[in-house]
């Protein structure tokens, strides 16, 4: 059983590198290289053509190839049946675009300016959604497949960017076994290369985990990442940062039986405005006047 996916794919004409945003079918060609037909993401794909010309929003629809003005009635008449999806498919397009409408610039300067789109067909195998699993064993096995496929795509420099339960499908193959596939790569992006993660990021992540584990044991409470980063900005050692957050939370009454179950945030601790630059008070005439006051740094409050 197969499914025909038809949609308008964006053609990035704003100067973006076409190799970074390839056609979904081209993504599948990379992923399916060397695979058996029954395990491929797509059987075939192509741009739809009208009279030998690619069906495009810039070249056809915006040049007058649009349907006449159509207004859907508020309620269907008793003697008329309601319009169905099949009727909608038979219409070229419902947008009312004058024949003399200007064609958009091929190189728009703003990303919110409409971009060119091509009408495409992709013939794909049909599977069942992950939520229709038969057993917990199958669910675990299929998620193992999804994880492996995601890692394989990553090795091919492809980022899916739209992983959801609706895109995790289970397919039956000829030997009656099942396989999990990560589908719908229409938002995928192909990177140009890889670069190693800096040691600073690795060390910061390690410190965050250490502080978070200490706070879970001592406060029995989760803490937002922003709180961890603010404490680690001033206190290099993880243990010192954890103790300081504990003291600050106890000082402000954010822990205990009556405390909220939500994770501690910088707003809870009053640390959300510490980067604001205050004006120095003017003491030249030694008289009170309106103006902003200075405050003690947050790391001295407790």
PDB file of C-alpha atoms in Angstrom:
ATOM      1  CA  UNK A   1       0.000   0.000   0.000  1.00  0.00           C
ATOM      2  CA  UNK A   2       1.330   3.414  -0.941  1.00  0.00           C
ATOM      3  CA  UNK A   3       0.438   7.012  -0.190  1.00  0.00           C
ATOM      4  CA  UNK A   4       0.768   9.957  -2.568  1.00  0.00           C
ATOM      5  CA  UNK A   5       2.039  13.071  -0.838  1.00  0.00           C
ATOM      6  CA  UNK A   6       1.278  16.267  -2.734  1.00  0.00           C
ATOM      7  CA  UNK A   7       2.264  19.697  -1.484  1.00  0.00           C
ATOM      8  CA  UNK A   8       3.883  22.998  -2.457  1.00  0.00           C
ATOM      9  CA  UNK A   9       7.568  22.855  -1.629  1.00  0.00           C
ATOM     10  CA  UNK A  10       9.447  26.127  -1.078  1.00  0.00           C
ATOM     11  CA  UNK A  11      12.113  27.091  -3.587  1.00  0.00           C
ATOM     12  CA  UNK A  12      14.533  29.311  -1.721  1.00  0.00           C
ATOM     13  CA  UNK A  13      15.192  32.194  -4.089  1.00  0.00           C
ATOM     14  CA  UNK A  14      16.368  34.640  -1.380  1.00  0.00           C
ATOM     15  CA  UNK A  15      20.033  33.817  -1.793  1.00  0.00           C
ATOM     16  CA  UNK A  16      19.950  30.766   0.484  1.00  0.00           C
ATOM     17  CA  UNK A  17      22.185  27.900  -0.496  1.00  0.00           C
ATOM     18  CA  UNK A  18      19.973  25.287  -2.261  1.00  0.00           C
ATOM     19  CA  UNK A  19      22.286  22.562  -0.965  1.00  0.00           C
ATOM     20  CA  UNK A  20      21.235  23.444   2.622  1.00  0.00           C
ATOM     21  CA  UNK A  21      17.494  23.200   1.856  1.00  0.00           C
ATOM     22  CA  UNK A  22      17.213  20.381  -0.693  1.00  0.00           C
ATOM     23  CA  UNK A  23      13.979  18.974  -2.063  1.00  0.00           C
ATOM     24  CA  UNK A  24      12.441  16.342   0.239  1.00  0.00           C
ATOM     25  CA  UNK A  25      12.841  13.763  -2.505  1.00  0.00           C
ATOM     26  CA  UNK A  26      16.563  14.509  -2.689  1.00  0.00           C
ATOM     27  CA  UNK A  27      16.804  13.927   1.070  1.00  0.00           C
ATOM     28  CA  UNK A  28      15.236  10.503   0.601  1.00  0.00           C
ATOM     29  CA  UNK A  29      17.624   9.737  -2.263  1.00  0.00           C
ATOM     30  CA  UNK A  30      20.529  10.289   0.148  1.00  0.00           C
ATOM     31  CA  UNK A  31      18.978   8.219   2.938  1.00  0.00           C
ATOM     32  CA  UNK A  32      17.737   5.399   0.679  1.00  0.00           C
ATOM     33  CA  UNK A  33      20.952   4.845  -1.257  1.00  0.00           C
ATOM     34  CA  UNK A  34      21.604   1.111  -1.330  1.00  0.00           C
ATOM     35  CA  UNK A  35      18.321   0.221   0.434  1.00  0.00           C
ATOM     36  CA  UNK A  36      15.829  -2.370  -0.800  1.00  0.00           C
ATOM     37  CA  UNK A  37      12.649  -0.981  -2.356  1.00  0.00           C
ATOM     38  CA  UNK A  38      10.525  -2.191   0.570  1.00  0.00           C
ATOM     39  CA  UNK A  39      12.682  -0.213   3.014  1.00  0.00           C
ATOM     40  CA  UNK A  40      12.877   3.050   1.088  1.00  0.00           C
ATOM     41  CA  UNK A  41      11.276   6.248   2.354  1.00  0.00           C
ATOM     42  CA  UNK A  42      10.060   7.203  -1.133  1.00  0.00           C
ATOM     43  CA  UNK A  43       9.439   5.223  -4.300  1.00  0.00           C
ATOM     44  CA  UNK A  44       9.518   8.202  -6.685  1.00  0.00           C
ATOM     45  CA  UNK A  45       9.223  11.965  -6.613  1.00  0.00           C
ATOM     46  CA  UNK A  46       8.912  14.768  -9.148  1.00  0.00           C
ATOM     47  CA  UNK A  47       7.716  18.312  -9.711  1.00  0.00           C
ATOM     48  CA  UNK A  48       4.254  18.514 -11.292  1.00  0.00           C
ATOM     49  CA  UNK A  49       4.287  20.061 -14.765  1.00  0.00           C
ATOM     50  CA  UNK A  50       1.539  21.745 -16.778  1.00  0.00           C
ATOM     51  CA  UNK A  51       2.129  21.905 -20.532  1.00  0.00           C
ATOM     52  CA  UNK A  52       5.777  21.107 -19.922  1.00  0.00           C
ATOM     53  CA  UNK A  53       6.238  23.874 -17.355  1.00  0.00           C
ATOM     54  CA  UNK A  54       6.728  23.298 -13.607  1.00  0.00           C
ATOM     55  CA  UNK A  55       3.598  24.215 -11.650  1.00  0.00           C
ATOM     56  CA  UNK A  56       4.942  27.209  -9.748  1.00  0.00           C
ATOM     57  CA  UNK A  57       3.363  29.927  -7.615  1.00  0.00           C
ATOM     58  CA  UNK A  58       5.512  32.562  -9.316  1.00  0.00           C
ATOM     59  CA  UNK A  59       5.279  31.441 -12.938  1.00  0.00           C
ATOM     60  CA  UNK A  60       1.822  29.946 -13.313  1.00  0.00           C
ATOM     61  CA  UNK A  61      -0.617  30.856 -10.543  1.00  0.00           C
ATOM     62  CA  UNK A  62       0.668  34.420 -10.253  1.00  0.00           C
ATOM     63  CA  UNK A  63       0.566  34.827 -14.012  1.00  0.00           C
ATOM     64  CA  UNK A  64      -3.185  34.381 -14.135  1.00  0.00           C
ATOM     65  CA  UNK A  65      -3.564  30.620 -13.900  1.00  0.00           C
ATOM     66  CA  UNK A  66      -5.988  30.924 -10.998  1.00  0.00           C
ATOM     67  CA  UNK A  67      -9.560  29.853 -10.559  1.00  0.00           C
ATOM     68  CA  UNK A  68     -12.391  32.328 -10.784  1.00  0.00           C
ATOM     69  CA  UNK A  69     -13.575  34.028  -7.639  1.00  0.00           C
ATOM     70  CA  UNK A  70     -15.260  31.455  -5.444  1.00  0.00           C
ATOM     71  CA  UNK A  71     -17.294  32.173  -2.348  1.00  0.00           C
ATOM     72  CA  UNK A  72     -18.269  29.259  -0.157  1.00  0.00           C
ATOM     73  CA  UNK A  73     -21.928  29.537   1.001  1.00  0.00           C
ATOM     74  CA  UNK A  74     -22.476  29.883   4.723  1.00  0.00           C
ATOM     75  CA  UNK A  75     -24.728  26.827   4.706  1.00  0.00           C
ATOM     76  CA  UNK A  76     -25.350  24.377   1.872  1.00  0.00           C
ATOM     77  CA  UNK A  77     -28.741  24.674   0.276  1.00  0.00           C
ATOM     78  CA  UNK A  78     -31.147  21.804   0.874  1.00  0.00           C
ATOM     79  CA  UNK A  79     -31.050  20.844  -2.794  1.00  0.00           C
ATOM     80  CA  UNK A  80     -27.261  21.110  -3.026  1.00  0.00           C
ATOM     81  CA  UNK A  81     -24.744  18.758  -1.472  1.00  0.00           C
ATOM     82  CA  UNK A  82     -21.827  20.174   0.516  1.00  0.00           C
ATOM     83  CA  UNK A  83     -18.511  20.471  -1.262  1.00  0.00           C
ATOM     84  CA  UNK A  84     -16.229  17.521  -0.606  1.00  0.00           C
ATOM     85  CA  UNK A  85     -12.452  17.196  -0.513  1.00  0.00           C
ATOM     86  CA  UNK A  86     -12.626  15.616  -3.952  1.00  0.00           C
ATOM     87  CA  UNK A  87     -14.300  18.764  -5.293  1.00  0.00           C
ATOM     88  CA  UNK A  88     -11.579  20.875  -3.754  1.00  0.00           C
ATOM     89  CA  UNK A  89      -8.887  18.761  -5.440  1.00  0.00           C
ATOM     90  CA  UNK A  90     -10.478  19.457  -8.842  1.00  0.00           C
ATOM     91  CA  UNK A  91     -10.021  23.196  -8.386  1.00  0.00           C
ATOM     92  CA  UNK A  92      -6.730  24.641  -9.563  1.00  0.00           C
ATOM     93  CA  UNK A  93      -6.572  27.266  -6.851  1.00  0.00           C
ATOM     94  CA  UNK A  94      -9.155  29.323  -4.952  1.00  0.00           C
ATOM     95  CA  UNK A  95      -7.061  32.440  -4.612  1.00  0.00           C
ATOM     96  CA  UNK A  96      -8.443  35.366  -6.565  1.00  0.00           C
ATOM     97  CA  UNK A  97      -5.377  36.801  -8.311  1.00  0.00           C
ATOM     98  CA  UNK A  98      -5.759  39.340 -11.124  1.00  0.00           C
ATOM     99  CA  UNK A  99      -4.121  38.453 -14.411  1.00  0.00           C
ATOM    100  CA  UNK A 100      -2.100  41.664 -14.332  1.00  0.00           C
ATOM    101  CA  UNK A 101      -0.807  41.038 -10.788  1.00  0.00           C
ATOM    102  CA  UNK A 102       2.910  41.793 -10.548  1.00  0.00           C
ATOM    103  CA  UNK A 103       5.291  38.877 -10.235  1.00  0.00           C
ATOM    104  CA  UNK A 104       7.217  38.986  -6.908  1.00  0.00           C
ATOM    105  CA  UNK A 105      10.892  39.729  -6.963  1.00  0.00           C
ATOM    106  CA  UNK A 106      12.931  36.579  -7.549  1.00  0.00           C
ATOM    107  CA  UNK A 107      15.300  37.654  -4.756  1.00  0.00           C
ATOM    108  CA  UNK A 108      13.171  38.980  -1.905  1.00  0.00           C
ATOM    109  CA  UNK A 109      15.060  40.918   0.722  1.00  0.00           C
ATOM    110  CA  UNK A 110      12.789  39.915   3.578  1.00  0.00           C
ATOM    111  CA  UNK A 111      12.137  36.301   4.554  1.00  0.00           C
ATOM    112  CA  UNK A 112       8.464  37.122   5.108  1.00  0.00           C
ATOM    113  CA  UNK A 113       7.981  38.079   1.481  1.00  0.00           C
ATOM    114  CA  UNK A 114       6.245  35.177  -0.347  1.00  0.00           C
ATOM    115  CA  UNK A 115       8.723  32.760  -1.900  1.00  0.00           C
ATOM    116  CA  UNK A 116       8.350  30.635  -4.964  1.00  0.00           C
ATOM    117  CA  UNK A 117       6.826  27.189  -4.442  1.00  0.00           C
ATOM    118  CA  UNK A 118       6.701  24.182  -6.754  1.00  0.00           C
ATOM    119  CA  UNK A 119       3.873  21.666  -6.809  1.00  0.00           C
ATOM    120  CA  UNK A 120       5.329  18.190  -6.158  1.00  0.00           C
ATOM    121  CA  UNK A 121       4.305  14.558  -5.894  1.00  0.00           C
ATOM    122  CA  UNK A 122       6.044  11.991  -3.696  1.00  0.00           C
ATOM    123  CA  UNK A 123       4.981   8.344  -3.754  1.00  0.00           C
ATOM    124  CA  UNK A 124       5.714   6.814  -0.353  1.00  0.00           C
ATOM    125  CA  UNK A 125       5.029   3.492   1.375  1.00  0.00           C
ATOM    126  CA  UNK A 126       2.153   3.626   3.827  1.00  0.00           C
ATOM    127  CA  UNK A 127       2.635   2.687   7.461  1.00  0.00           C
ATOM    128  CA  UNK A 128       0.801   2.979  10.754  1.00  0.00           C
ATOM    129  CA  UNK A 129       1.463   5.624  13.372  1.00  0.00           C
ATOM    130  CA  UNK A 130       3.567   4.710  16.368  1.00  0.00           C
ATOM    131  CA  UNK A 131       0.543   5.079  18.656  1.00  0.00           C
ATOM    132  CA  UNK A 132      -0.951   2.008  16.929  1.00  0.00           C
ATOM    133  CA  UNK A 133       1.730  -0.327  18.319  1.00  0.00           C
ATOM    134  CA  UNK A 134       0.702  -3.911  19.069  1.00  0.00           C
ATOM    135  CA  UNK A 135       2.730  -4.447  22.235  1.00  0.00           C
ATOM    136  CA  UNK A 136       5.169  -2.702  24.556  1.00  0.00           C
ATOM    137  CA  UNK A 137       7.922  -4.872  23.082  1.00  0.00           C
ATOM    138  CA  UNK A 138       7.135  -3.572  19.580  1.00  0.00           C
ATOM    139  CA  UNK A 139       7.018   0.001  20.874  1.00  0.00           C
ATOM    140  CA  UNK A 140      10.497  -0.334  22.409  1.00  0.00           C
ATOM    141  CA  UNK A 141      11.891  -2.025  19.289  1.00  0.00           C
ATOM    142  CA  UNK A 142      10.494   0.612  16.951  1.00  0.00           C
ATOM    143  CA  UNK A 143      11.891   3.453  19.059  1.00  0.00           C
ATOM    144  CA  UNK A 144      15.235   1.729  18.785  1.00  0.00           C
ATOM    145  CA  UNK A 145      14.754   1.855  14.994  1.00  0.00           C
ATOM    146  CA  UNK A 146      13.857   5.564  15.137  1.00  0.00           C
ATOM    147  CA  UNK A 147      16.940   6.318  17.198  1.00  0.00           C
ATOM    148  CA  UNK A 148      19.158   4.414  14.783  1.00  0.00           C
ATOM    149  CA  UNK A 149      17.637   6.160  11.783  1.00  0.00           C
ATOM    150  CA  UNK A 150      18.077   9.569  13.383  1.00  0.00           C
ATOM    151  CA  UNK A 151      21.753   8.807  14.040  1.00  0.00           C
ATOM    152  CA  UNK A 152      22.166   7.577  10.457  1.00  0.00           C
ATOM    153  CA  UNK A 153      20.643  10.823   9.138  1.00  0.00           C
ATOM    154  CA  UNK A 154      22.942  12.805  11.417  1.00  0.00           C
ATOM    155  CA  UNK A 155      25.956  10.982   9.983  1.00  0.00           C
ATOM    156  CA  UNK A 156      24.708  12.039   6.533  1.00  0.00           C
ATOM    157  CA  UNK A 157      24.554  15.680   7.811  1.00  0.00           C
ATOM    158  CA  UNK A 158      20.739  15.723   7.616  1.00  0.00           C
ATOM    159  CA  UNK A 159      18.695  17.331  10.392  1.00  0.00           C
ATOM    160  CA  UNK A 160      15.001  16.362  10.412  1.00  0.00           C
ATOM    161  CA  UNK A 161      13.793  19.412  12.434  1.00  0.00           C
ATOM    162  CA  UNK A 162      10.193  18.154  12.733  1.00  0.00           C
ATOM    163  CA  UNK A 163      10.242  14.978  14.836  1.00  0.00           C
ATOM    164  CA  UNK A 164       6.827  14.177  16.294  1.00  0.00           C
ATOM    165  CA  UNK A 165       4.652  11.129  16.894  1.00  0.00           C
ATOM    166  CA  UNK A 166       2.901  11.767  13.576  1.00  0.00           C
ATOM    167  CA  UNK A 167       6.210  11.328  11.736  1.00  0.00           C
ATOM    168  CA  UNK A 168       7.168   8.066  13.467  1.00  0.00           C
ATOM    169  CA  UNK A 169       5.659   5.264  11.389  1.00  0.00           C
ATOM    170  CA  UNK A 170       5.756   1.464  11.557  1.00  0.00           C
ATOM    171  CA  UNK A 171       6.073  -0.432   8.273  1.00  0.00           C
ATOM    172  CA  UNK A 172       5.473  -4.093   7.572  1.00  0.00           C
ATOM    173  CA  UNK A 173       8.000  -5.750   5.263  1.00  0.00           C
ATOM    174  CA  UNK A 174       7.608  -8.868   3.151  1.00  0.00           C
ATOM    175  CA  UNK A 175       8.877 -11.328   5.752  1.00  0.00           C
ATOM    176  CA  UNK A 176       6.049 -10.106   8.079  1.00  0.00           C
ATOM    177  CA  UNK A 177       8.514  -8.289  10.310  1.00  0.00           C
ATOM    178  CA  UNK A 178       8.135  -4.609  11.191  1.00  0.00           C
ATOM    179  CA  UNK A 179      10.503  -1.659  11.026  1.00  0.00           C
ATOM    180  CA  UNK A 180      10.247   1.886  12.345  1.00  0.00           C
ATOM    181  CA  UNK A 181      10.991   4.755   9.987  1.00  0.00           C
ATOM    182  CA  UNK A 182      11.349   8.491  10.542  1.00  0.00           C
ATOM    183  CA  UNK A 183       9.238  10.113   7.800  1.00  0.00           C
ATOM    184  CA  UNK A 184       8.253  13.537   6.441  1.00  0.00           C
ATOM    185  CA  UNK A 185      11.551  15.310   5.821  1.00  0.00           C
ATOM    186  CA  UNK A 186       9.907  18.361   4.212  1.00  0.00           C
ATOM    187  CA  UNK A 187      11.460  20.608   6.901  1.00  0.00           C
ATOM    188  CA  UNK A 188      14.835  18.883   6.821  1.00  0.00           C
ATOM    189  CA  UNK A 189      18.083  20.758   6.439  1.00  0.00           C
ATOM    190  CA  UNK A 190      21.412  19.444   5.172  1.00  0.00           C
ATOM    191  CA  UNK A 191      24.443  20.775   6.985  1.00  0.00           C
ATOM    192  CA  UNK A 192      27.689  21.546   5.184  1.00  0.00           C
ATOM    193  CA  UNK A 193      29.850  19.818   7.761  1.00  0.00           C
ATOM    194  CA  UNK A 194      30.501  19.041  11.407  1.00  0.00           C
ATOM    195  CA  UNK A 195      32.558  20.801  14.013  1.00  0.00           C
ATOM    196  CA  UNK A 196      33.573  19.523  17.432  1.00  0.00           C
ATOM    197  CA  UNK A 197      31.868  20.841  20.545  1.00  0.00           C
ATOM    198  CA  UNK A 198      34.125  23.213  22.455  1.00  0.00           C
ATOM    199  CA  UNK A 199      35.552  22.066  25.775  1.00  0.00           C
ATOM    200  CA  UNK A 200      33.925  25.083  27.482  1.00  0.00           C
ATOM    201  CA  UNK A 201      30.441  23.869  26.558  1.00  0.00           C
ATOM    202  CA  UNK A 202      31.246  20.352  27.727  1.00  0.00           C
ATOM    203  CA  UNK A 203      32.609  21.613  31.052  1.00  0.00           C
ATOM    204  CA  UNK A 204      29.622  23.923  31.600  1.00  0.00           C
ATOM    205  CA  UNK A 205      27.197  21.104  30.932  1.00  0.00           C
ATOM    206  CA  UNK A 206      29.088  18.873  33.354  1.00  0.00           C
ATOM    207  CA  UNK A 207      28.937  21.561  36.057  1.00  0.00           C
ATOM    208  CA  UNK A 208      25.217  22.101  35.475  1.00  0.00           C
ATOM    209  CA  UNK A 209      24.522  18.406  35.966  1.00  0.00           C
ATOM    210  CA  UNK A 210      26.614  18.343  39.150  1.00  0.00           C
ATOM    211  CA  UNK A 211      24.804  21.350  40.654  1.00  0.00           C
ATOM    212  CA  UNK A 212      21.390  20.028  39.619  1.00  0.00           C
ATOM    213  CA  UNK A 213      22.063  16.629  41.224  1.00  0.00           C
ATOM    214  CA  UNK A 214      23.158  18.286  44.486  1.00  0.00           C
ATOM    215  CA  UNK A 215      20.015  20.423  44.580  1.00  0.00           C
ATOM    216  CA  UNK A 216      17.766  17.438  43.885  1.00  0.00           C
ATOM    217  CA  UNK A 217      19.236  15.637  46.883  1.00  0.00           C
ATOM    218  CA  UNK A 218      19.287  18.608  49.268  1.00  0.00           C
ATOM    219  CA  UNK A 219      16.303  20.717  48.198  1.00  0.00           C
ATOM    220  CA  UNK A 220      14.239  17.987  46.540  1.00  0.00           C
ATOM    221  CA  UNK A 221      13.388  20.566  43.906  1.00  0.00           C
ATOM    222  CA  UNK A 222      14.192  21.163  40.252  1.00  0.00           C
ATOM    223  CA  UNK A 223      15.998  24.342  39.196  1.00  0.00           C
ATOM    224  CA  UNK A 224      15.883  26.175  35.858  1.00  0.00           C
ATOM    225  CA  UNK A 225      19.052  26.245  33.787  1.00  0.00           C
ATOM    226  CA  UNK A 226      19.143  30.056  34.034  1.00  0.00           C
ATOM    227  CA  UNK A 227      19.544  29.783  37.818  1.00  0.00           C
ATOM    228  CA  UNK A 228      22.435  27.351  37.413  1.00  0.00           C
ATOM    229  CA  UNK A 229      24.178  29.594  34.886  1.00  0.00           C
ATOM    230  CA  UNK A 230      23.817  32.712  37.056  1.00  0.00           C
ATOM    231  CA  UNK A 231      25.308  30.973  40.077  1.00  0.00           C
ATOM    232  CA  UNK A 232      28.132  29.391  38.062  1.00  0.00           C
ATOM    233  CA  UNK A 233      28.937  32.798  36.584  1.00  0.00           C
ATOM    234  CA  UNK A 234      30.192  33.956  39.987  1.00  0.00           C
ATOM    235  CA  UNK A 235      31.069  30.693  41.702  1.00  0.00           C
ATOM    236  CA  UNK A 236      33.299  28.426  39.682  1.00  0.00           C
ATOM    237  CA  UNK A 237      33.031  25.339  41.857  1.00  0.00           C
ATOM    238  CA  UNK A 238      29.861  23.302  41.474  1.00  0.00           C
ATOM    239  CA  UNK A 239      29.563  22.637  45.204  1.00  0.00           C
ATOM    240  CA  UNK A 240      29.792  26.359  46.021  1.00  0.00           C
ATOM    241  CA  UNK A 241      27.152  27.202  43.431  1.00  0.00           C
ATOM    242  CA  UNK A 242      24.821  24.518  44.801  1.00  0.00           C
ATOM    243  CA  UNK A 243      25.231  25.723  48.395  1.00  0.00           C
ATOM    244  CA  UNK A 244      24.614  29.314  47.371  1.00  0.00           C
ATOM    245  CA  UNK A 245      21.393  28.433  45.512  1.00  0.00           C
ATOM    246  CA  UNK A 246      20.242  26.451  48.559  1.00  0.00           C
ATOM    247  CA  UNK A 247      20.894  29.420  50.863  1.00  0.00           C
ATOM    248  CA  UNK A 248      19.146  31.836  48.503  1.00  0.00           C
ATOM    249  CA  UNK A 249      16.099  29.559  48.168  1.00  0.00           C
ATOM    250  CA  UNK A 250      15.804  29.108  51.944  1.00  0.00           C
ATOM    251  CA  UNK A 251      16.327  32.829  52.555  1.00  0.00           C
ATOM    252  CA  UNK A 252      13.504  33.747  50.191  1.00  0.00           C
ATOM    253  CA  UNK A 253      11.168  31.027  51.507  1.00  0.00           C
ATOM    254  CA  UNK A 254      10.985  29.102  48.252  1.00  0.00           C
ATOM    255  CA  UNK A 255      11.484  25.697  49.816  1.00  0.00           C
ATOM    256  CA  UNK A 256       9.533  23.800  52.413  1.00  0.00           C
ATOM    257  CA  UNK A 257       6.077  22.318  52.778  1.00  0.00           C
ATOM    258  CA  UNK A 258       4.262  25.379  51.424  1.00  0.00           C
ATOM    259  CA  UNK A 259       6.620  25.989  48.505  1.00  0.00           C
ATOM    260  CA  UNK A 260       5.486  25.756  44.889  1.00  0.00           C
ATOM    261  CA  UNK A 261       6.140  22.541  42.999  1.00  0.00           C
ATOM    262  CA  UNK A 262       7.381  24.477  39.957  1.00  0.00           C
ATOM    263  CA  UNK A 263      11.139  24.570  39.300  1.00  0.00           C
ATOM    264  CA  UNK A 264      13.050  27.466  40.849  1.00  0.00           C
ATOM    265  CA  UNK A 265      13.474  30.316  38.381  1.00  0.00           C
ATOM    266  CA  UNK A 266      15.586  33.459  38.322  1.00  0.00           C
ATOM    267  CA  UNK A 267      12.378  35.446  38.843  1.00  0.00           C
ATOM    268  CA  UNK A 268      11.623  33.524  42.036  1.00  0.00           C
ATOM    269  CA  UNK A 269      15.059  34.385  43.411  1.00  0.00           C
ATOM    270  CA  UNK A 270      14.987  37.995  42.201  1.00  0.00           C
ATOM    271  CA  UNK A 271      17.892  37.401  39.836  1.00  0.00           C
ATOM    272  CA  UNK A 272      16.103  38.362  36.624  1.00  0.00           C
ATOM    273  CA  UNK A 273      17.221  42.021  36.536  1.00  0.00           C
ATOM    274  CA  UNK A 274      20.809  41.722  37.682  1.00  0.00           C
ATOM    275  CA  UNK A 275      22.185  42.702  34.278  1.00  0.00           C
ATOM    276  CA  UNK A 276      20.377  46.046  34.313  1.00  0.00           C
ATOM    277  CA  UNK A 277      22.736  49.011  34.454  1.00  0.00           C
ATOM    278  CA  UNK A 278      21.642  51.541  37.068  1.00  0.00           C
ATOM    279  CA  UNK A 279      22.533  55.218  37.063  1.00  0.00           C
ATOM    280  CA  UNK A 280      24.758  56.355  39.887  1.00  0.00           C
ATOM    281  CA  UNK A 281      22.987  58.720  42.328  1.00  0.00           C
ATOM    282  CA  UNK A 282      24.051  62.329  42.177  1.00  0.00           C
ATOM    283  CA  UNK A 283      25.443  63.418  45.566  1.00  0.00           C
ATOM    284  CA  UNK A 284      26.992  66.684  44.355  1.00  0.00           C
ATOM    285  CA  UNK A 285      24.571  68.877  46.340  1.00  0.00           C
ATOM    286  CA  UNK A 286      23.968  66.305  49.092  1.00  0.00           C
ATOM    287  CA  UNK A 287      20.209  66.689  48.733  1.00  0.00           C
ATOM    288  CA  UNK A 288      17.632  63.955  47.948  1.00  0.00           C
ATOM    289  CA  UNK A 289      16.343  63.906  44.376  1.00  0.00           C
ATOM    290  CA  UNK A 290      14.447  61.601  42.061  1.00  0.00           C
ATOM    291  CA  UNK A 291      16.418  58.967  40.278  1.00  0.00           C
ATOM    292  CA  UNK A 292      17.316  55.318  40.351  1.00  0.00           C
ATOM    293  CA  UNK A 293      18.851  53.747  43.406  1.00  0.00           C
ATOM    294  CA  UNK A 294      21.777  51.400  43.351  1.00  0.00           C
ATOM    295  CA  UNK A 295      21.375  47.903  44.732  1.00  0.00           C
ATOM    296  CA  UNK A 296      23.555  45.204  46.190  1.00  0.00           C
ATOM    297  CA  UNK A 297      24.617  42.506  43.736  1.00  0.00           C
ATOM    298  CA  UNK A 298      22.406  39.421  43.920  1.00  0.00           C
ATOM    299  CA  UNK A 299      25.282  37.277  45.157  1.00  0.00           C
ATOM    300  CA  UNK A 300      25.435  39.321  48.389  1.00  0.00           C
ATOM    301  CA  UNK A 301      21.743  39.178  49.248  1.00  0.00           C
ATOM    302  CA  UNK A 302      21.828  35.918  51.141  1.00  0.00           C
TER     303      UNK A 302
END
